[in-house]
């Protein structure tokens, strides 16, 4: 018999605030975290908007600490600290061998890598800061959490681009479900708003044009006038626990992770297929032992690119059939941007709180839907007083890896 | 206290976010809370500050005074007056 896995703690650093409550309040209010960048390199960019986190490391770490942590690790540590406090976990007495950390990231320590290149190639330095490798390596953000709390359970980093943290959370759930651990810290972190990284994204021609009237309205998922995605940064960490373990210690339970499915398109590195995405959605439903009619809300991947929006809509139609028109869908990326390896974790926080409060966040900037995007996307205004028991969160990545998670109210 | 020693002490104090008065010449770097990577980081800062290059085989240092002595020796060697 498989063990049930529940979410008991939330932590977040995001363009919409650095607590779960503030993040969710802003989501429900339809506020945008997308802004004009103030970085010194912004004049050299075509894209001058991003969804960045108001996060000052000096507020959370000593200089000695943060000078050896890339921004991606700073985010992850702060999100983990919040999640542990929220879950009221007794870290002094926890069984450290049965507590692990799984984190997703797309580009790891992008700031440290770029700083090294600048120093070497622009400034002509002969050597780099001694911490460069340790700050830049992709597993640093995950490892720093393990080090901070002296956790000796499994500590793994997943990197599947935009679905990285969905995979991390899904695989962490399996660790508990199959009895290898009792508690997992799971989520994702991303800090890629560097000059070089944004330039590389510009070359892909997938970034949104700035809305002439309101920079915050630049990301328009499923809309006829959408122009692309907006890069974002941040992190989210969740505390996952075995249901019986959580009940025994009297933990507050936000939701159960009832299903997880992952699949690869196997077709093209950037062009998703509805068929490939449908495989992941079906796998999650099968894992949760649910049918499409049971799903009361879908937090879509919803990047606001033509490729994603049309493909994801078609995938939902393929799987949900006659129920597709009855299932509310929203893309919260319209507000918090695309946090790449951290996107799914942030969206799982959004989905968890939507289940708890029974209020579904909207897709803002959706005034005229693309005719090929014809689902119920919760346009512009949050939907209140709903009755949702099971919710789905989709993540579809460059490289083809799709990962779908299903959350359920504890009492279902 | 030499100028070099003052500057090195300040670099260490800044890194550890402590009052520079607490950094003594005889202070052991490990006892100040610095690990081997922190020590390399101070050497890295000293290279930038004094425009010197510290050979990889000359980083066997224990105290604040050791760092200052190494910097002084390399300044004399690499920037003779």
CSV table of C-alpha atoms in Angstrom, one decimal:
chain,number,residue,atom,x,y,z
A,1,UNK,CA,0.0,0.0,0.0
A,2,UNK,CA,1.4,3.3,-1.0
A,3,UNK,CA,1.8,6.1,1.6
A,4,UNK,CA,-0.1,9.3,1.2
A,5,UNK,CA,2.0,12.5,0.9
A,6,UNK,CA,0.9,15.9,2.1
A,7,UNK,CA,2.1,19.5,2.0
A,8,UNK,CA,2.6,21.0,5.5
A,9,UNK,CA,4.8,24.1,4.9
A,10,UNK,CA,5.3,26.7,2.3
A,11,UNK,CA,8.1,29.2,1.6
A,12,UNK,CA,8.6,31.6,-1.3
A,13,UNK,CA,10.7,34.4,-2.8
A,14,UNK,CA,8.9,35.8,-5.8
A,15,UNK,CA,8.2,38.9,-7.9
A,16,UNK,CA,4.8,39.1,-6.1
A,17,UNK,CA,6.3,39.1,-2.6
A,18,UNK,CA,8.4,37.0,-0.3
A,19,UNK,CA,5.8,35.3,1.9
A,20,UNK,CA,3.2,32.9,0.7
A,21,UNK,CA,0.4,35.1,2.0
A,22,UNK,CA,1.6,38.2,0.2
A,23,UNK,CA,2.2,36.3,-3.0
A,24,UNK,CA,-1.3,34.8,-3.0
A,25,UNK,CA,-3.0,38.1,-2.0
A,26,UNK,CA,-1.3,39.7,-5.0
A,27,UNK,CA,-2.3,36.9,-7.3
A,28,UNK,CA,-5.9,37.0,-6.3
A,29,UNK,CA,-5.9,40.8,-6.7
A,30,UNK,CA,-4.6,40.4,-10.2
A,31,UNK,CA,-1.4,42.4,-9.6
A,32,UNK,CA,1.6,42.1,-11.8
A,33,UNK,CA,5.2,41.6,-10.6
A,34,UNK,CA,6.5,42.4,-14.0
A,35,UNK,CA,8.4,45.7,-14.1
A,36,UNK,CA,11.1,47.7,-15.9
A,37,UNK,CA,14.5,46.5,-14.9
A,38,UNK,CA,16.8,49.0,-13.1
A,39,UNK,CA,20.0,47.0,-13.8
A,40,UNK,CA,23.0,48.8,-15.1
A,41,UNK,CA,23.0,46.7,-18.2
A,42,UNK,CA,19.4,47.4,-19.2
A,43,UNK,CA,20.2,49.9,-21.8
A,44,UNK,CA,22.1,47.2,-23.8
A,45,UNK,CA,19.0,45.0,-23.9
A,46,UNK,CA,16.1,44.9,-26.3
A,47,UNK,CA,14.0,43.6,-23.5
A,48,UNK,CA,13.8,45.9,-20.5
A,49,UNK,CA,11.1,44.2,-18.5
A,50,UNK,CA,11.4,41.3,-16.1
A,51,UNK,CA,9.7,39.8,-13.0
A,52,UNK,CA,12.4,40.3,-10.4
A,53,UNK,CA,12.2,39.6,-6.7
A,54,UNK,CA,12.7,42.4,-4.2
A,55,UNK,CA,15.2,40.4,-2.2
A,56,UNK,CA,18.1,42.0,-0.4
A,57,UNK,CA,20.5,39.3,0.9
A,58,UNK,CA,21.7,41.7,3.6
A,59,UNK,CA,18.3,41.4,5.2
A,60,UNK,CA,18.7,37.7,5.7
A,61,UNK,CA,22.3,36.7,5.8
A,62,UNK,CA,25.6,38.0,7.2
A,63,UNK,CA,28.1,39.3,4.6
A,64,UNK,CA,30.3,36.3,5.4
A,65,UNK,CA,27.3,34.0,4.5
A,66,UNK,CA,26.0,35.7,1.4
A,67,UNK,CA,29.3,36.5,-0.2
A,68,UNK,CA,29.7,32.7,-0.6
A,69,UNK,CA,26.2,32.1,-1.9
A,70,UNK,CA,24.9,32.8,-5.4
A,71,UNK,CA,21.6,34.6,-5.5
A,72,UNK,CA,20.0,31.3,-6.5
A,73,UNK,CA,21.2,29.7,-3.2
A,74,UNK,CA,20.1,32.8,-1.2
A,75,UNK,CA,16.6,32.4,-2.6
A,76,UNK,CA,16.4,28.7,-1.8
A,77,UNK,CA,17.7,29.1,1.8
A,78,UNK,CA,15.3,31.8,2.6
A,79,UNK,CA,12.3,29.9,1.1
A,80,UNK,CA,13.4,26.8,3.0
A,81,UNK,CA,13.6,28.7,6.3
A,82,UNK,CA,10.1,30.0,5.8
A,83,UNK,CA,8.7,26.6,4.9
A,84,UNK,CA,10.3,24.9,7.9
A,85,UNK,CA,8.9,27.6,10.2
A,86,UNK,CA,5.5,27.4,8.5
A,87,UNK,CA,5.4,23.6,9.0
A,88,UNK,CA,6.6,24.0,12.6
A,89,UNK,CA,9.1,21.2,12.0
A,90,UNK,CA,11.4,20.5,15.0
A,91,UNK,CA,14.7,20.4,13.1
A,92,UNK,CA,16.7,19.7,16.2
A,93,UNK,CA,14.9,16.4,16.8
A,94,UNK,CA,14.0,15.3,13.3
A,95,UNK,CA,15.4,12.0,12.0
A,96,UNK,CA,18.0,13.6,9.6
A,97,UNK,CA,18.6,10.3,7.8
A,98,UNK,CA,14.9,10.2,6.7
A,99,UNK,CA,14.7,13.9,5.7
A,100,UNK,CA,15.9,15.0,2.3
A,101,UNK,CA,16.0,17.9,-0.1
A,102,UNK,CA,15.0,17.8,-3.8
A,103,UNK,CA,15.3,21.0,-5.8
A,104,UNK,CA,14.9,22.1,-9.4
A,105,UNK,CA,16.9,24.7,-11.2
A,106,UNK,CA,17.3,25.5,-14.9
A,107,UNK,CA,20.5,27.6,-14.9
A,108,UNK,CA,22.0,27.2,-11.4
A,109,UNK,CA,24.4,29.9,-10.4
A,110,UNK,CA,24.1,32.1,-13.4
A,111,UNK,CA,25.2,35.2,-11.6
A,112,UNK,CA,28.5,33.6,-10.5
A,113,UNK,CA,29.2,32.2,-13.9
A,114,UNK,CA,28.7,35.6,-15.5
A,115,UNK,CA,30.7,37.4,-12.9
A,116,UNK,CA,33.6,35.0,-13.6
A,117,UNK,CA,33.4,35.6,-17.3
A,118,UNK,CA,33.3,39.3,-16.9
A,119,UNK,CA,36.3,39.2,-14.6
A,120,UNK,CA,38.3,36.9,-17.0
A,121,UNK,CA,37.4,38.2,-20.4
A,122,UNK,CA,36.5,41.8,-19.8
A,123,UNK,CA,38.7,42.8,-16.9
A,124,UNK,CA,41.6,40.6,-17.8
A,125,UNK,CA,41.9,38.9,-14.5
A,126,UNK,CA,44.2,35.9,-14.2
A,127,UNK,CA,42.2,34.0,-11.6
A,128,UNK,CA,38.7,33.8,-10.2
A,129,UNK,CA,37.2,34.0,-6.8
A,130,UNK,CA,37.8,30.8,-4.8
A,131,UNK,CA,34.1,30.3,-4.3
A,132,UNK,CA,33.2,30.5,-8.0
A,133,UNK,CA,32.7,26.7,-8.6
A,134,UNK,CA,30.9,26.2,-5.3
A,135,UNK,CA,28.5,29.1,-6.0
A,136,UNK,CA,27.9,28.3,-9.6
A,137,UNK,CA,27.4,24.5,-9.6
A,138,UNK,CA,23.8,23.5,-10.3
A,139,UNK,CA,23.4,21.6,-7.1
A,140,UNK,CA,24.6,24.4,-4.9
A,141,UNK,CA,21.1,25.8,-4.0
A,142,UNK,CA,19.9,22.3,-3.0
A,143,UNK,CA,23.1,21.4,-1.1
A,144,UNK,CA,23.1,24.6,0.9
A,145,UNK,CA,19.7,23.7,2.4
A,146,UNK,CA,21.0,20.3,3.3
A,147,UNK,CA,24.1,21.8,4.9
A,148,UNK,CA,22.2,24.5,6.8
A,149,UNK,CA,19.9,21.9,8.4
A,150,UNK,CA,22.4,19.0,8.5
A,151,UNK,CA,20.0,16.7,6.6
A,152,UNK,CA,21.5,13.5,5.5
A,153,UNK,CA,18.6,12.0,3.5
A,154,UNK,CA,18.7,12.2,-0.3
A,155,UNK,CA,19.8,15.5,-1.7
A,156,UNK,CA,19.3,15.8,-5.4
A,157,UNK,CA,19.0,18.5,-8.0
A,158,UNK,CA,16.8,18.2,-11.0
A,159,UNK,CA,17.4,20.2,-14.2
A,160,UNK,CA,14.7,19.8,-16.9
A,161,UNK,CA,14.4,23.5,-17.8
A,162,UNK,CA,10.9,24.9,-17.1
A,163,UNK,CA,9.6,21.7,-15.5
A,164,UNK,CA,12.6,21.3,-13.1
A,165,UNK,CA,10.8,22.0,-9.9
A,166,UNK,CA,7.7,20.0,-10.8
A,167,UNK,CA,10.0,17.0,-11.3
A,168,UNK,CA,11.7,17.7,-8.0
A,169,UNK,CA,8.4,17.9,-6.1
A,170,UNK,CA,7.1,14.8,-7.9
A,171,UNK,CA,10.2,12.7,-7.3
A,172,UNK,CA,10.3,13.9,-3.6
A,173,UNK,CA,6.7,12.8,-3.3
A,174,UNK,CA,7.7,9.4,-4.5
A,175,UNK,CA,10.6,9.2,-2.0
A,176,UNK,CA,8.0,9.5,0.8
A,177,UNK,CA,5.3,7.4,-0.9
A,178,UNK,CA,7.7,4.5,-1.3
A,179,UNK,CA,9.0,4.7,2.2
A,180,UNK,CA,12.5,5.9,1.7
A,181,UNK,CA,12.0,9.1,3.7
A,182,UNK,CA,9.3,10.7,5.9
A,183,UNK,CA,10.0,14.4,5.2
A,184,UNK,CA,11.2,16.1,2.1
A,185,UNK,CA,12.0,19.8,1.4
A,186,UNK,CA,11.1,20.1,-2.3
A,187,UNK,CA,10.8,23.0,-4.8
A,188,UNK,CA,12.9,25.1,-7.1
A,189,UNK,CA,15.1,28.2,-7.3
A,190,UNK,CA,16.2,30.4,-10.2
A,191,UNK,CA,18.2,33.6,-10.4
A,192,UNK,CA,18.9,34.1,-14.1
A,193,UNK,CA,18.3,37.8,-14.7
A,194,UNK,CA,21.9,38.5,-15.8
A,195,UNK,CA,23.0,40.5,-18.9
A,196,UNK,CA,24.3,37.4,-20.7
A,197,UNK,CA,21.4,35.1,-19.8
A,198,UNK,CA,18.8,37.7,-20.9
A,199,UNK,CA,20.8,38.3,-24.2
A,200,UNK,CA,20.7,34.5,-24.8
A,201,UNK,CA,16.9,34.5,-24.3
A,202,UNK,CA,16.6,37.5,-26.6
A,203,UNK,CA,18.3,35.4,-29.3
A,204,UNK,CA,15.6,32.8,-29.0
A,205,UNK,CA,12.9,35.4,-29.9
A,206,UNK,CA,10.5,34.2,-27.3
A,207,UNK,CA,10.5,37.2,-25.0
A,208,UNK,CA,7.5,39.5,-24.7
A,209,UNK,CA,7.5,43.0,-26.1
A,210,UNK,CA,6.9,45.6,-23.4
A,211,UNK,CA,3.3,46.8,-23.3
A,212,UNK,CA,3.4,50.4,-24.4
A,213,UNK,CA,0.9,51.5,-21.8
A,214,UNK,CA,1.8,49.4,-18.8
A,215,UNK,CA,5.0,47.3,-18.5
A,216,UNK,CA,3.1,45.1,-15.9
A,217,UNK,CA,0.7,44.1,-18.6
A,218,UNK,CA,3.3,42.7,-20.9
A,219,UNK,CA,2.7,39.0,-20.4
A,220,UNK,CA,-0.6,37.9,-22.0
A,221,UNK,CA,-1.1,34.2,-22.0
A,222,UNK,CA,-3.7,32.8,-24.3
A,223,UNK,CA,-4.5,36.3,-25.7
A,224,UNK,CA,-4.6,37.1,-29.4
A,225,UNK,CA,-2.2,40.0,-28.7
A,226,UNK,CA,0.4,38.0,-26.7
A,227,UNK,CA,4.0,38.6,-27.7
A,228,UNK,CA,5.9,36.1,-25.6
A,229,UNK,CA,7.1,35.2,-22.1
A,230,UNK,CA,8.7,37.4,-19.4
A,231,UNK,CA,11.7,36.1,-17.5
A,232,UNK,CA,11.4,36.0,-13.7
A,233,UNK,CA,13.4,35.0,-10.7
A,234,UNK,CA,12.6,33.5,-7.3
A,235,UNK,CA,12.2,30.3,-5.4
A,236,UNK,CA,9.6,28.2,-3.6
A,237,UNK,CA,10.2,25.4,-1.1
A,238,UNK,CA,7.5,23.1,0.2
A,239,UNK,CA,7.6,20.7,3.2
A,240,UNK,CA,6.3,17.3,2.1
A,241,UNK,CA,5.5,14.7,4.7
A,242,UNK,CA,4.1,11.2,5.0
A,243,UNK,CA,0.4,11.7,5.9
A,244,UNK,CA,0.6,9.6,9.1
A,245,UNK,CA,3.8,11.2,10.2
A,246,UNK,CA,2.2,14.7,9.7
A,247,UNK,CA,-1.0,13.7,11.6
A,248,UNK,CA,1.0,12.1,14.4
A,249,UNK,CA,2.8,15.4,15.1
A,250,UNK,CA,-0.4,17.5,14.7
A,251,UNK,CA,0.9,19.3,11.6
A,252,UNK,CA,-1.3,21.7,9.6
A,253,UNK,CA,-2.0,20.0,6.2
A,254,UNK,CA,-2.5,22.3,3.2
A,255,UNK,CA,-3.1,19.6,0.6
A,256,UNK,CA,-2.2,16.1,-0.6
A,257,UNK,CA,0.0,15.5,-3.6
A,258,UNK,CA,-2.2,12.8,-5.1
A,259,UNK,CA,-0.7,12.5,-8.6
A,260,UNK,CA,2.5,13.0,-10.6
A,261,UNK,CA,3.2,12.2,-14.2
A,262,UNK,CA,6.2,13.0,-16.4
A,263,UNK,CA,6.8,12.3,-20.1
A,264,UNK,CA,8.9,13.6,-22.9
A,265,UNK,CA,7.7,14.8,-26.3
A,266,UNK,CA,10.6,13.1,-28.0
A,267,UNK,CA,10.1,15.4,-31.0
A,268,UNK,CA,11.9,18.7,-30.9
A,269,UNK,CA,13.9,20.6,-28.3
A,270,UNK,CA,11.7,23.7,-28.3
A,271,UNK,CA,8.5,22.8,-30.1
A,272,UNK,CA,6.1,21.0,-27.8
A,273,UNK,CA,3.4,18.6,-29.1
A,274,UNK,CA,-0.1,18.2,-27.6
A,275,UNK,CA,0.4,14.4,-27.8
A,276,UNK,CA,3.5,14.5,-25.7
A,277,UNK,CA,2.0,16.8,-23.1
A,278,UNK,CA,-1.1,14.7,-23.0
A,279,UNK,CA,1.0,11.7,-22.0
A,280,UNK,CA,2.2,13.5,-18.9
A,281,UNK,CA,-1.3,14.7,-18.0
A,282,UNK,CA,-2.8,11.2,-18.4
A,283,UNK,CA,0.1,9.8,-16.4
A,284,UNK,CA,-0.7,12.2,-13.5
A,285,UNK,CA,-4.4,11.4,-13.6
A,286,UNK,CA,-3.7,7.7,-13.6
A,287,UNK,CA,-1.3,8.1,-10.7
A,288,UNK,CA,-4.0,9.9,-8.7
A,289,UNK,CA,-6.6,7.4,-9.8
A,290,UNK,CA,-8.8,10.3,-11.0
A,291,UNK,CA,-10.7,11.2,-14.2
A,292,UNK,CA,-10.7,14.5,-16.0
A,293,UNK,CA,-14.2,15.3,-14.6
A,294,UNK,CA,-12.7,15.3,-11.1
A,295,UNK,CA,-10.2,18.1,-11.8
A,296,UNK,CA,-11.7,21.5,-10.7
A,297,UNK,CA,-8.8,23.8,-11.7
A,298,UNK,CA,-5.7,23.7,-13.9
A,299,UNK,CA,-2.8,26.0,-13.2
A,300,UNK,CA,-1.5,26.0,-16.8
A,301,UNK,CA,2.1,26.2,-17.9
A,302,UNK,CA,0.8,29.2,-19.9
A,303,UNK,CA,3.9,30.9,-21.0
A,304,UNK,CA,2.3,33.4,-23.5
A,305,UNK,CA,4.2,32.0,-26.4
A,306,UNK,CA,2.3,30.8,-29.4
A,307,UNK,CA,4.0,27.4,-29.3
A,308,UNK,CA,3.0,26.7,-25.7
A,309,UNK,CA,-0.4,28.3,-25.5
A,310,UNK,CA,-1.9,26.5,-28.5
A,311,UNK,CA,-0.2,23.2,-27.8
A,312,UNK,CA,-1.2,23.1,-24.1
A,313,UNK,CA,-4.8,24.0,-25.0
A,314,UNK,CA,-4.9,21.2,-27.5
A,315,UNK,CA,-3.4,18.8,-24.9
A,316,UNK,CA,-6.0,19.7,-22.3
A,317,UNK,CA,-8.7,19.2,-25.0
A,318,UNK,CA,-7.3,15.8,-26.0
A,319,UNK,CA,-7.3,14.5,-22.4
A,320,UNK,CA,-10.3,16.3,-21.0
A,321,UNK,CA,-12.6,15.8,-24.0
A,322,UNK,CA,-16.2,17.0,-23.2
A,323,UNK,CA,-15.0,18.2,-19.7
A,324,UNK,CA,-12.5,20.6,-21.2
A,325,UNK,CA,-15.0,23.4,-21.4
A,326,UNK,CA,-16.0,22.9,-17.7
A,327,UNK,CA,-12.6,23.0,-16.2
A,328,UNK,CA,-11.2,26.5,-15.1
A,329,UNK,CA,-7.7,27.1,-16.3
A,330,UNK,CA,-5.4,30.0,-15.5
A,331,UNK,CA,-1.8,31.0,-16.1
A,332,UNK,CA,-0.4,32.8,-13.1
A,333,UNK,CA,2.7,33.6,-15.2
A,334,UNK,CA,0.7,36.5,-16.4
A,335,UNK,CA,1.6,38.0,-13.0
A,336,UNK,CA,4.8,36.4,-11.7
A,337,UNK,CA,6.5,35.9,-15.0
A,338,UNK,CA,8.3,32.7,-16.0
A,339,UNK,CA,10.7,31.6,-13.2
A,340,UNK,CA,12.1,28.7,-15.3
A,341,UNK,CA,13.4,26.1,-12.9
A,342,UNK,CA,11.4,27.6,-10.1
A,343,UNK,CA,8.2,28.2,-12.0
A,344,UNK,CA,6.4,25.0,-11.1
A,345,UNK,CA,7.3,25.3,-7.4
A,346,UNK,CA,5.9,28.8,-7.3
A,347,UNK,CA,2.8,27.6,-9.2
A,348,UNK,CA,2.3,24.7,-6.8
A,349,UNK,CA,2.2,27.3,-4.0
A,350,UNK,CA,-0.4,29.2,-5.9
A,351,UNK,CA,-2.4,26.0,-6.5
A,352,UNK,CA,-2.1,24.9,-2.9
A,353,UNK,CA,-3.4,28.2,-1.6
A,354,UNK,CA,-6.2,28.2,-4.3
A,355,UNK,CA,-7.4,24.9,-3.0
A,356,UNK,CA,-7.2,26.1,0.6
A,357,UNK,CA,-9.0,29.3,0.0
A,358,UNK,CA,-11.3,28.1,-2.7
A,359,UNK,CA,-10.4,31.1,-4.8
A,360,UNK,CA,-8.9,30.6,-8.2
A,361,UNK,CA,-6.2,33.1,-9.4
A,362,UNK,CA,-6.9,34.8,-12.8
A,363,UNK,CA,-5.0,35.0,-16.1
A,364,UNK,CA,-4.5,38.8,-16.3
A,365,UNK,CA,-4.1,40.7,-19.6
A,366,UNK,CA,-6.6,38.4,-21.3
A,367,UNK,CA,-9.1,40.6,-23.0
A,368,UNK,CA,-9.3,39.0,-26.5
A,369,UNK,CA,-8.5,35.2,-26.5
A,370,UNK,CA,-6.6,33.7,-29.4
A,371,UNK,CA,-9.2,31.8,-31.4
A,372,UNK,CA,-7.1,28.6,-31.0
A,373,UNK,CA,-7.1,29.1,-27.2
A,374,UNK,CA,-10.7,28.4,-26.3
A,375,UNK,CA,-10.8,27.1,-22.8
A,376,UNK,CA,-12.2,28.7,-19.6
A,377,UNK,CA,-9.0,30.7,-18.7
A,378,UNK,CA,-10.4,32.7,-15.8
A,379,UNK,CA,-9.8,36.0,-17.5
A,380,UNK,CA,-8.5,39.0,-15.5
A,381,UNK,CA,-10.5,38.5,-12.3
A,382,UNK,CA,-10.1,35.8,-9.7
A,383,UNK,CA,-12.9,33.3,-9.3
A,384,UNK,CA,-14.3,33.1,-5.8
A,385,UNK,CA,-16.5,30.7,-3.9
A,386,UNK,CA,-15.6,27.7,-6.1
A,387,UNK,CA,-15.8,24.1,-5.0
A,388,UNK,CA,-12.6,22.5,-6.1
A,389,UNK,CA,-11.3,19.2,-4.6
A,390,UNK,CA,-8.6,18.3,-7.0
A,391,UNK,CA,-6.3,20.7,-8.9
A,392,UNK,CA,-3.7,20.1,-11.6
A,393,UNK,CA,-0.5,22.0,-12.3
A,394,UNK,CA,1.1,21.7,-15.7
A,395,UNK,CA,4.8,22.3,-16.5
A,396,UNK,CA,6.2,21.8,-20.0
A,397,UNK,CA,9.9,22.4,-20.8
A,398,UNK,CA,12.4,23.0,-23.5
A,399,UNK,CA,14.0,19.7,-24.0
A,400,UNK,CA,10.5,18.2,-24.1
A,401,UNK,CA,10.1,17.1,-20.5
A,402,UNK,CA,6.5,17.7,-19.2
A,403,UNK,CA,5.6,17.2,-15.6
A,404,UNK,CA,2.2,17.3,-14.2
A,405,UNK,CA,1.2,17.3,-10.5
A,406,UNK,CA,-2.3,16.9,-9.0
A,407,UNK,CA,-3.1,18.3,-5.6
A,408,UNK,CA,-6.1,17.3,-3.6
A,409,UNK,CA,-7.9,18.6,-0.5
A,410,UNK,CA,-6.9,16.5,2.5
A,411,UNK,CA,-10.5,15.5,3.3
A,412,UNK,CA,-11.3,14.2,-0.2
B,1,UNK,CA,50.9,48.2,13.0
B,2,UNK,CA,52.1,48.4,9.4
B,3,UNK,CA,49.8,49.7,6.6
B,4,UNK,CA,49.6,46.3,5.1
B,5,UNK,CA,48.6,44.7,8.3
B,6,UNK,CA,45.9,47.4,8.8
B,7,UNK,CA,44.5,46.8,5.4
B,8,UNK,CA,44.5,43.0,5.8
B,9,UNK,CA,42.9,43.3,9.1
B,10,UNK,CA,40.2,45.5,7.6
B,11,UNK,CA,39.6,43.0,4.8
B,12,UNK,CA,39.1,40.2,7.3
B,13,UNK,CA,36.9,42.4,9.5
B,14,UNK,CA,34.7,43.3,6.5
B,15,UNK,CA,34.4,39.7,5.5
B,16,UNK,CA,33.4,38.6,8.9
B,17,UNK,CA,31.4,41.7,9.7
B,18,UNK,CA,33.2,42.3,12.9
B,19,UNK,CA,34.8,45.4,14.4
B,20,UNK,CA,38.4,45.7,13.1
B,21,UNK,CA,39.6,46.2,16.7
B,22,UNK,CA,38.8,42.5,17.3
B,23,UNK,CA,41.3,41.4,14.6
B,24,UNK,CA,44.7,41.0,16.2
B,25,UNK,CA,48.0,40.3,14.3
B,26,UNK,CA,48.3,37.0,16.2
B,27,UNK,CA,44.7,36.0,15.6
B,28,UNK,CA,44.4,32.6,14.1
B,29,UNK,CA,42.3,32.6,11.0
B,30,UNK,CA,40.5,29.4,11.9
B,31,UNK,CA,39.7,30.6,15.3
B,32,UNK,CA,38.2,33.7,13.8
B,33,UNK,CA,35.8,31.4,12.0
B,34,UNK,CA,37.4,31.2,8.6
B,35,UNK,CA,37.8,28.0,6.7
B,36,UNK,CA,40.3,27.2,4.0
B,37,UNK,CA,38.0,28.7,1.3
B,38,UNK,CA,37.6,31.9,3.3
B,39,UNK,CA,41.4,32.1,3.6
B,40,UNK,CA,41.7,31.8,-0.2
B,41,UNK,CA,39.0,34.5,-0.5
B,42,UNK,CA,41.1,36.9,1.7
B,43,UNK,CA,44.2,36.1,-0.4
B,44,UNK,CA,42.1,36.8,-3.5
B,45,UNK,CA,41.1,40.2,-2.0
B,46,UNK,CA,44.7,41.0,-1.1
B,47,UNK,CA,45.8,40.3,-4.7
B,48,UNK,CA,43.3,42.8,-5.9
B,49,UNK,CA,44.1,45.4,-3.2
B,50,UNK,CA,47.9,45.3,-3.6
B,51,UNK,CA,48.1,44.3,-7.3
B,52,UNK,CA,50.1,41.2,-6.4
B,53,UNK,CA,49.9,37.6,-7.5
B,54,UNK,CA,50.2,35.0,-4.8
B,55,UNK,CA,51.8,31.8,-6.0
B,56,UNK,CA,49.7,28.7,-5.3
B,57,UNK,CA,52.5,27.2,-3.2
B,58,UNK,CA,52.6,30.2,-0.8
B,59,UNK,CA,49.3,30.0,0.9
B,60,UNK,CA,50.3,28.1,4.0
B,61,UNK,CA,49.3,30.7,6.5
B,62,UNK,CA,47.8,30.6,9.9
B,63,UNK,CA,47.5,34.1,11.3
B,64,UNK,CA,46.6,37.6,10.3
B,65,UNK,CA,50.2,38.6,10.6
B,66,UNK,CA,51.1,35.7,8.2
B,67,UNK,CA,48.9,37.1,5.5
B,68,UNK,CA,50.4,40.6,6.0
B,69,UNK,CA,53.9,39.2,5.9
B,70,UNK,CA,53.2,37.3,2.7
B,71,UNK,CA,51.6,40.4,1.1
B,72,UNK,CA,54.6,42.6,2.1
B,73,UNK,CA,57.1,40.1,0.7
B,74,UNK,CA,55.2,39.8,-2.6
B,75,UNK,CA,54.8,43.6,-2.9
B,76,UNK,CA,58.6,44.0,-2.5
B,77,UNK,CA,59.3,41.2,-5.0
B,78,UNK,CA,56.7,42.1,-7.6
B,79,UNK,CA,56.8,45.9,-7.2
B,80,UNK,CA,60.4,46.8,-6.2
B,81,UNK,CA,61.0,50.5,-5.5
